[in-house]
Amino acid sequence: MKPYPIAAALLLATTAHVPGHAQAPSTYHPAPPAIARILAQAPTPGVTVSPDHRVIAIWGRENLPTIANLSRPILRLGGYRIDPATNGQAEVRVQWLNALTLQDLASGKQVKVALPVGARFSNASWSPDGQRLAMVVQGPAGLALWTVTRDGTARQLVDHVNAAFSGAPYAWLPDSSAVIVRTVDPARGPAPVAGDAPGGAIVQESTGRTAAARTYEDLIRDAADERLFDYYFTGLLTRVPVDGGAAATIGKAGLWTDFAVSPDGRYLMTERLKRPYSYLLPARFFPTEIAVSTIDGQPVRTIVDRPLADDLAVDFDAVVTGPREVEWRSDAPATLVWAEALDGGNPRAKVALHDRVLMQAAPFAAAPVTLAETQARYRGTSWGNDGFAIVADAEWRTRTEHRYAVSPGRPGTERLMLTRNYQDQYGDPGQPITENNAAGKPVMRFTRDGGAVFVTGEGATKDGAFPFLATLPVAGGTQERLWTAKAPYYEDVVALLDDDGKRLLTRRESAKDAPNYYVRAAKGGSAKPITRFPDPAPAMAGVTQRTITYKRADGLPLSGTLYLPAGYEAKRDGPLPTLLWAYPSEFTSAATAGQTVDQGNRFTRPRGISHLFLLTQGYAVLDDPAMPIVGENGAEPNDTYIEQLTADAKAAVDAVVALGVGDRNRMAVGGHSYGAFMTANLLAHTDLFRAGIARSGAYNRTLTPFGFQAEQRTYWQAAPTYNAMSPFSYADRIKEPILLIHGQADDNSGTFPIQSERMYAALKGNGATVRYVVLPGEPHGYRAAESTGETLWQMTDWLDRYVKPVKVAAAPAG
């Protein structure tokens, strides 16, 4: 496989609109000045708390990368994108950090960590004892693992880290004495070079066995790619003491996708990929061996050795047979836990129970025991102690979840705690607070007497979301609220600072106040600020926002967040050109689809390619207006997609017009991904909008025949729906100007760039006014500073040309 051909891609270029010409010169446009000034500001730092809750790490985040960084040669293999120069994830897949400050919570004293000039790092985590941080640092020779002590001392621990697989390439030992790191195999030699001429035909064959697959990007294509995959993804597991002692390799080199140390530090669980590889599926479906060894690599037990998973049912809840989702029980020394399907992996099978959760304790000689059996697909366990844990399951088709109280010390005694529609915001009971124990494993936080666990949740209501802290009795019963955020703030619990839940570390924001961290009492008393991060975009401070509510023609309640430019007065300035930016969602209940949560206590500042930047250009924006597609009582939502989408959009337009802030004759619609798909459909089937903006969309559903978005039926099971939902089928009806933007290296399943390419050709061939902008090197979400500026310039130019003028310009010829 060749590196990404960026030079050739630049020839396709982002384009300015030139009447009568197919393509304009290849230059990047900067964002309008008011937007560019905001983009130049550094992002707000991130924060993580040490395990003992005494220190916070404040992470400086890199601003937008340059197109030069984004254009480094990459390899696309097995669903991954890697940088061969670093043997790590490609630039588009990493959110880089560039500064680190440690702050004592009690005194406020800060220590700025001295890192090499220009250093950038990722995958930072605290050691179990909280005395060190580890991070993967990018340097001239590739990736290295560094550690930082609480006094701010930083040093390199090991170099040649292999971070080709996603996730952290290292794991702390429970006693914090060492880390296990995946490193490059020093014996691998030079990288393989593909020959100039193919060695033969590429042959794939199926012999009548059903093996449906959704569309995926970045797959292995041939034998040369297989050799590259082996070369870059094969690694060694190495134990590296943090005190500078000698490193030791563990076992042999392999395709180690994941590894985890048991809580007692005696065993290592590993996940390893094997051949044969697939040319139709990403690496997570490849043959996989999950096994346990001693901490020094001596084999103990093979949990599963499964073949290529290319025969899964076309269903979001379809799974492989045999053990899956293997993990260590967090609150036991060395107990394996995994799930197995009771329905053959097919969730449509008519069985009462679909999954079984099993446990097996070291030395793994006794037969596994059943912890619980679940009504739907297993989703995970919140561990506590021998007497209490919570097992969760969920079913996608009905949006139903169950939670079970279990006693790991008495397996098979599960008690059903709740059954609910997980899309129900108002009824969300929250989740148990989990914190790392002494071994660095997540466990639920119990009250001092052990009779309850602490729970925190979003606290969604019609009047807004007000996060809460509560206790849930272990023996059963209702939750008791200890604390609830109060207006005008949105304030959520980050950590408990005592065993009674009386002192909290929270993150607080309001419509006017930037998010910051506070230490506060749960009942009474003031909140003490721990950080003082400034407003990253003070120019947006004058923007007003409000949640508006309205109804669809069939009575379904809807809502959206209406933003108005700074200084705007409706009586003085009159109706504004307005952009509706939306993303449809499917529901199985009208009651949950119609829930409204006021956003008035949230701090909103745009970053990247946000459509909210158009507020600086004189537009009103109705953000995220509800576009529910509802299918109740077993009905398929998408069978009435167009009808419901049209009704949703009409209700939204009528609402902003009725308020006197939206001009019915100057309405635009836009969206990204599935929102782009929505945009094209609304232009094809309604006359509500003057123009549209569609970014990184899919428009022809026959190109995603084994399901898309929330649609689980195949094209052959629901051909009329696939065709009716495809705006490509109605390209001749789109008469309003439409701007298509797509990343040339889109990595999202189903939104291959050919979707926009063919849609542009269809629109152009039918006489539409359309501009097609290709962003070189960009994935599904655009990252580079130049691409960001170009996108925002294009969006502004398009709306200024076709929506803003009171008298709309005629479409140019050509």
PDB file of C-alpha atoms in Angstrom, residues 34-178:
ATOM      1  CA  ALA A  34     -14.032  37.490  13.026  1.00  0.00           C
ATOM      2  CA  ILE A  35     -13.931  33.696  12.896  1.00  0.00           C
ATOM      3  CA  ALA A  36     -10.172  33.492  12.306  1.00  0.00           C
ATOM      4  CA  ARG A  37      -9.490  35.466  15.501  1.00  0.00           C
ATOM      5  CA  ILE A  38     -11.433  32.921  17.549  1.00  0.00           C
ATOM      6  CA  LEU A  39      -9.786  29.962  15.853  1.00  0.00           C
ATOM      7  CA  ALA A  40      -6.363  31.361  16.744  1.00  0.00           C
ATOM      8  CA  GLN A  41      -7.075  31.073  20.476  1.00  0.00           C
ATOM      9  CA  ALA A  42      -5.730  28.027  22.317  1.00  0.00           C
ATOM     10  CA  PRO A  43      -8.321  25.430  23.336  1.00  0.00           C
ATOM     11  CA  THR A  44      -9.430  25.258  26.966  1.00  0.00           C
ATOM     12  CA  PRO A  45      -7.174  22.842  28.892  1.00  0.00           C
ATOM     13  CA  GLY A  46      -8.336  19.449  30.095  1.00  0.00           C
ATOM     14  CA  VAL A  47      -8.130  18.165  33.674  1.00  0.00           C
ATOM     15  CA  THR A  48      -7.723  14.740  35.307  1.00  0.00           C
ATOM     16  CA  VAL A  49      -7.677  13.990  39.036  1.00  0.00           C
ATOM     17  CA  SER A  50      -5.123  11.824  40.823  1.00  0.00           C
ATOM     18  CA  PRO A  51      -6.417   8.589  42.421  1.00  0.00           C
ATOM     19  CA  ASP A  52      -6.054  10.076  45.919  1.00  0.00           C
ATOM     20  CA  HIS A  53      -7.914  13.266  44.844  1.00  0.00           C
ATOM     21  CA  ARG A  54      -5.099  15.505  46.048  1.00  0.00           C
ATOM     22  CA  VAL A  55      -3.641  16.648  42.748  1.00  0.00           C
ATOM     23  CA  ILE A  56      -5.051  17.574  39.357  1.00  0.00           C
ATOM     24  CA  ALA A  57      -3.180  17.336  36.084  1.00  0.00           C
ATOM     25  CA  ILE A  58      -3.960  20.259  33.759  1.00  0.00           C
ATOM     26  CA  TRP A  59      -3.359  19.357  30.142  1.00  0.00           C
ATOM     27  CA  GLY A  60      -2.619  21.943  27.470  1.00  0.00           C
ATOM     28  CA  ARG A  61      -4.231  20.920  24.193  1.00  0.00           C
ATOM     29  CA  GLU A  62      -2.837  21.557  20.737  1.00  0.00           C
ATOM     30  CA  ASN A  63      -4.748  23.885  18.493  1.00  0.00           C
ATOM     31  CA  LEU A  64      -5.645  22.880  14.954  1.00  0.00           C
ATOM     32  CA  PRO A  65      -2.857  20.955  13.189  1.00  0.00           C
ATOM     33  CA  THR A  66      -1.422  22.278   9.960  1.00  0.00           C
ATOM     34  CA  ILE A  67      -2.180  20.679   6.622  1.00  0.00           C
ATOM     35  CA  ALA A  68       1.530  19.840   6.446  1.00  0.00           C
ATOM     36  CA  ASN A  69       1.227  17.700   9.571  1.00  0.00           C
ATOM     37  CA  LEU A  70      -1.986  16.168   8.313  1.00  0.00           C
ATOM     38  CA  SER A  71      -0.281  15.376   5.005  1.00  0.00           C
ATOM     39  CA  ARG A  72       2.449  13.177   6.432  1.00  0.00           C
ATOM     40  CA  PRO A  73       2.532   9.863   4.518  1.00  0.00           C
ATOM     41  CA  ILE A  74       0.201   7.335   6.106  1.00  0.00           C
ATOM     42  CA  LEU A  75      -0.759   3.707   5.636  1.00  0.00           C
ATOM     43  CA  ARG A  76      -4.368   2.474   5.714  1.00  0.00           C
ATOM     44  CA  LEU A  77      -4.473  -1.092   6.939  1.00  0.00           C
ATOM     45  CA  GLY A  78      -7.163  -3.198   8.591  1.00  0.00           C
ATOM     46  CA  GLY A  79      -9.354  -0.204   9.411  1.00  0.00           C
ATOM     47  CA  TYR A  80      -6.446   1.713  10.948  1.00  0.00           C
ATOM     48  CA  ARG A  81      -4.486   4.718   9.747  1.00  0.00           C
ATOM     49  CA  ILE A  82      -0.900   4.807  10.903  1.00  0.00           C
ATOM     50  CA  ASP A  83       2.141   7.004  10.489  1.00  0.00           C
ATOM     51  CA  PRO A  84       4.958   4.706   9.349  1.00  0.00           C
ATOM     52  CA  ALA A  85       7.532   7.228  10.563  1.00  0.00           C
ATOM     53  CA  THR A  86       6.378   6.862  14.193  1.00  0.00           C
ATOM     54  CA  ASN A  87       4.690   3.436  14.115  1.00  0.00           C
ATOM     55  CA  GLY A  88       1.735   5.122  15.756  1.00  0.00           C
ATOM     56  CA  GLN A  89      -1.713   6.368  14.855  1.00  0.00           C
ATOM     57  CA  ALA A  90      -1.880   8.877  12.016  1.00  0.00           C
ATOM     58  CA  GLU A  91      -2.252  12.574  12.823  1.00  0.00           C
ATOM     59  CA  VAL A  92      -5.983  12.525  12.108  1.00  0.00           C
ATOM     60  CA  ARG A  93      -6.536   9.922  14.835  1.00  0.00           C
ATOM     61  CA  VAL A  94      -4.687  11.615  17.730  1.00  0.00           C
ATOM     62  CA  GLN A  95      -5.715  14.530  19.949  1.00  0.00           C
ATOM     63  CA  TRP A  96      -2.292  15.805  20.951  1.00  0.00           C
ATOM     64  CA  LEU A  97      -1.469  17.487  24.254  1.00  0.00           C
ATOM     65  CA  ASN A  98       1.386  19.975  24.523  1.00  0.00           C
ATOM     66  CA  ALA A  99       1.709  21.133  28.138  1.00  0.00           C
ATOM     67  CA  LEU A 100       1.295  19.723  31.643  1.00  0.00           C
ATOM     68  CA  THR A 101       0.844  21.471  34.971  1.00  0.00           C
ATOM     69  CA  LEU A 102       0.308  19.679  38.307  1.00  0.00           C
ATOM     70  CA  GLN A 103      -1.778  21.516  40.899  1.00  0.00           C
ATOM     71  CA  ASP A 104      -2.266  20.637  44.551  1.00  0.00           C
ATOM     72  CA  LEU A 105      -5.981  20.856  45.377  1.00  0.00           C
ATOM     73  CA  ALA A 106      -5.522  21.949  48.994  1.00  0.00           C
ATOM     74  CA  SER A 107      -2.930  24.693  48.543  1.00  0.00           C
ATOM     75  CA  GLY A 108      -3.422  25.601  44.880  1.00  0.00           C
ATOM     76  CA  LYS A 109       0.335  25.329  44.342  1.00  0.00           C
ATOM     77  CA  GLN A 110       1.237  24.566  40.739  1.00  0.00           C
ATOM     78  CA  VAL A 111       4.223  22.813  39.224  1.00  0.00           C
ATOM     79  CA  LYS A 112       4.788  23.228  35.501  1.00  0.00           C
ATOM     80  CA  VAL A 113       6.332  20.108  34.031  1.00  0.00           C
ATOM     81  CA  ALA A 114       9.393  20.761  31.869  1.00  0.00           C
ATOM     82  CA  LEU A 115       9.099  18.782  28.646  1.00  0.00           C
ATOM     83  CA  PRO A 116      11.330  18.962  25.569  1.00  0.00           C
ATOM     84  CA  VAL A 117      10.699  21.998  23.382  1.00  0.00           C
ATOM     85  CA  GLY A 118       7.917  21.250  20.949  1.00  0.00           C
ATOM     86  CA  ALA A 119       6.985  17.986  22.671  1.00  0.00           C
ATOM     87  CA  ARG A 120       3.523  16.615  22.029  1.00  0.00           C
ATOM     88  CA  PHE A 121       2.050  13.682  23.869  1.00  0.00           C
ATOM     89  CA  SER A 122      -1.045  11.521  24.281  1.00  0.00           C
ATOM     90  CA  ASN A 123      -2.438   8.549  26.279  1.00  0.00           C
ATOM     91  CA  ALA A 124      -1.618  10.095  29.654  1.00  0.00           C
ATOM     92  CA  SER A 125      -2.682   8.219  32.803  1.00  0.00           C
ATOM     93  CA  TRP A 126      -1.988   8.170  36.540  1.00  0.00           C
ATOM     94  CA  SER A 127      -0.228   5.260  38.191  1.00  0.00           C
ATOM     95  CA  PRO A 128      -2.433   3.283  40.622  1.00  0.00           C
ATOM     96  CA  ASP A 129      -0.713   4.921  43.615  1.00  0.00           C
ATOM     97  CA  GLY A 130      -1.093   8.377  42.070  1.00  0.00           C
ATOM     98  CA  GLN A 131       2.588   9.236  42.412  1.00  0.00           C
ATOM     99  CA  ARG A 132       3.361   9.301  38.688  1.00  0.00           C
ATOM    100  CA  LEU A 133       1.859   9.967  35.311  1.00  0.00           C
ATOM    101  CA  ALA A 134       2.769   8.072  32.161  1.00  0.00           C
ATOM    102  CA  MET A 135       2.400   9.442  28.634  1.00  0.00           C
ATOM    103  CA  VAL A 136       3.345   8.608  25.076  1.00  0.00           C
ATOM    104  CA  VAL A 137       5.596  11.365  23.703  1.00  0.00           C
ATOM    105  CA  GLN A 138       6.269  11.936  20.022  1.00  0.00           C
ATOM    106  CA  GLY A 139       9.903  12.698  19.284  1.00  0.00           C
ATOM    107  CA  PRO A 140      12.209  12.847  16.255  1.00  0.00           C
ATOM    108  CA  ALA A 141      12.878   9.091  16.457  1.00  0.00           C
ATOM    109  CA  GLY A 142       9.263   8.040  16.924  1.00  0.00           C
ATOM    110  CA  LEU A 143       7.195   7.418  20.048  1.00  0.00           C
ATOM    111  CA  ALA A 144       8.558   7.017  23.568  1.00  0.00           C
ATOM    112  CA  LEU A 145       7.016   6.373  26.980  1.00  0.00           C
ATOM    113  CA  TRP A 146       7.739   9.029  29.596  1.00  0.00           C
ATOM    114  CA  THR A 147       6.841   9.292  33.261  1.00  0.00           C
ATOM    115  CA  VAL A 148       6.330  12.406  35.396  1.00  0.00           C
ATOM    116  CA  THR A 149       6.511  12.449  39.201  1.00  0.00           C
ATOM    117  CA  ARG A 150       4.458  14.791  41.378  1.00  0.00           C
ATOM    118  CA  ASP A 151       7.389  17.161  41.800  1.00  0.00           C
ATOM    119  CA  GLY A 152       7.306  17.739  38.029  1.00  0.00           C
ATOM    120  CA  THR A 153      10.327  15.612  37.109  1.00  0.00           C
ATOM    121  CA  ALA A 154       9.906  14.097  33.654  1.00  0.00           C
ATOM    122  CA  ARG A 155      12.060  11.440  32.062  1.00  0.00           C
ATOM    123  CA  GLN A 156      11.943   8.982  29.199  1.00  0.00           C
ATOM    124  CA  LEU A 157      11.307   5.394  30.249  1.00  0.00           C
ATOM    125  CA  VAL A 158      11.515   3.517  26.935  1.00  0.00           C
ATOM    126  CA  ASP A 159      11.595   4.406  23.243  1.00  0.00           C
ATOM    127  CA  HIS A 160      10.334   2.697  20.055  1.00  0.00           C
ATOM    128  CA  VAL A 161       6.795   2.362  21.381  1.00  0.00           C
ATOM    129  CA  ASN A 162       4.429   0.576  18.992  1.00  0.00           C
ATOM    130  CA  ALA A 163       1.114   2.471  19.072  1.00  0.00           C
ATOM    131  CA  ALA A 164      -0.281   1.256  15.745  1.00  0.00           C
ATOM    132  CA  PHE A 165      -3.353  -0.231  17.426  1.00  0.00           C
ATOM    133  CA  SER A 166      -5.723   2.267  18.988  1.00  0.00           C
ATOM    134  CA  GLY A 167      -5.796   2.737  22.749  1.00  0.00           C
ATOM    135  CA  ALA A 168      -2.961   3.137  25.218  1.00  0.00           C
ATOM    136  CA  PRO A 169       0.088   1.021  24.251  1.00  0.00           C
ATOM    137  CA  TYR A 170       0.987   0.437  27.891  1.00  0.00           C
ATOM    138  CA  ALA A 171      -0.514  -0.760  31.191  1.00  0.00           C
ATOM    139  CA  TRP A 172       0.546  -0.008  34.773  1.00  0.00           C
ATOM    140  CA  LEU A 173       1.344  -2.845  37.136  1.00  0.00           C
ATOM    141  CA  PRO A 174      -0.977  -2.691  40.160  1.00  0.00           C
ATOM    142  CA  ASP A 175       1.868  -1.856  42.554  1.00  0.00           C
ATOM    143  CA  SER A 176       2.978   1.037  40.300  1.00  0.00           C
ATOM    144  CA  SER A 177       6.514  -0.365  40.136  1.00  0.00           C
ATOM    145  CA  ALA A 178       6.556  -0.864  36.375  1.00  0.00           C
TER     146      ALA A 178
END
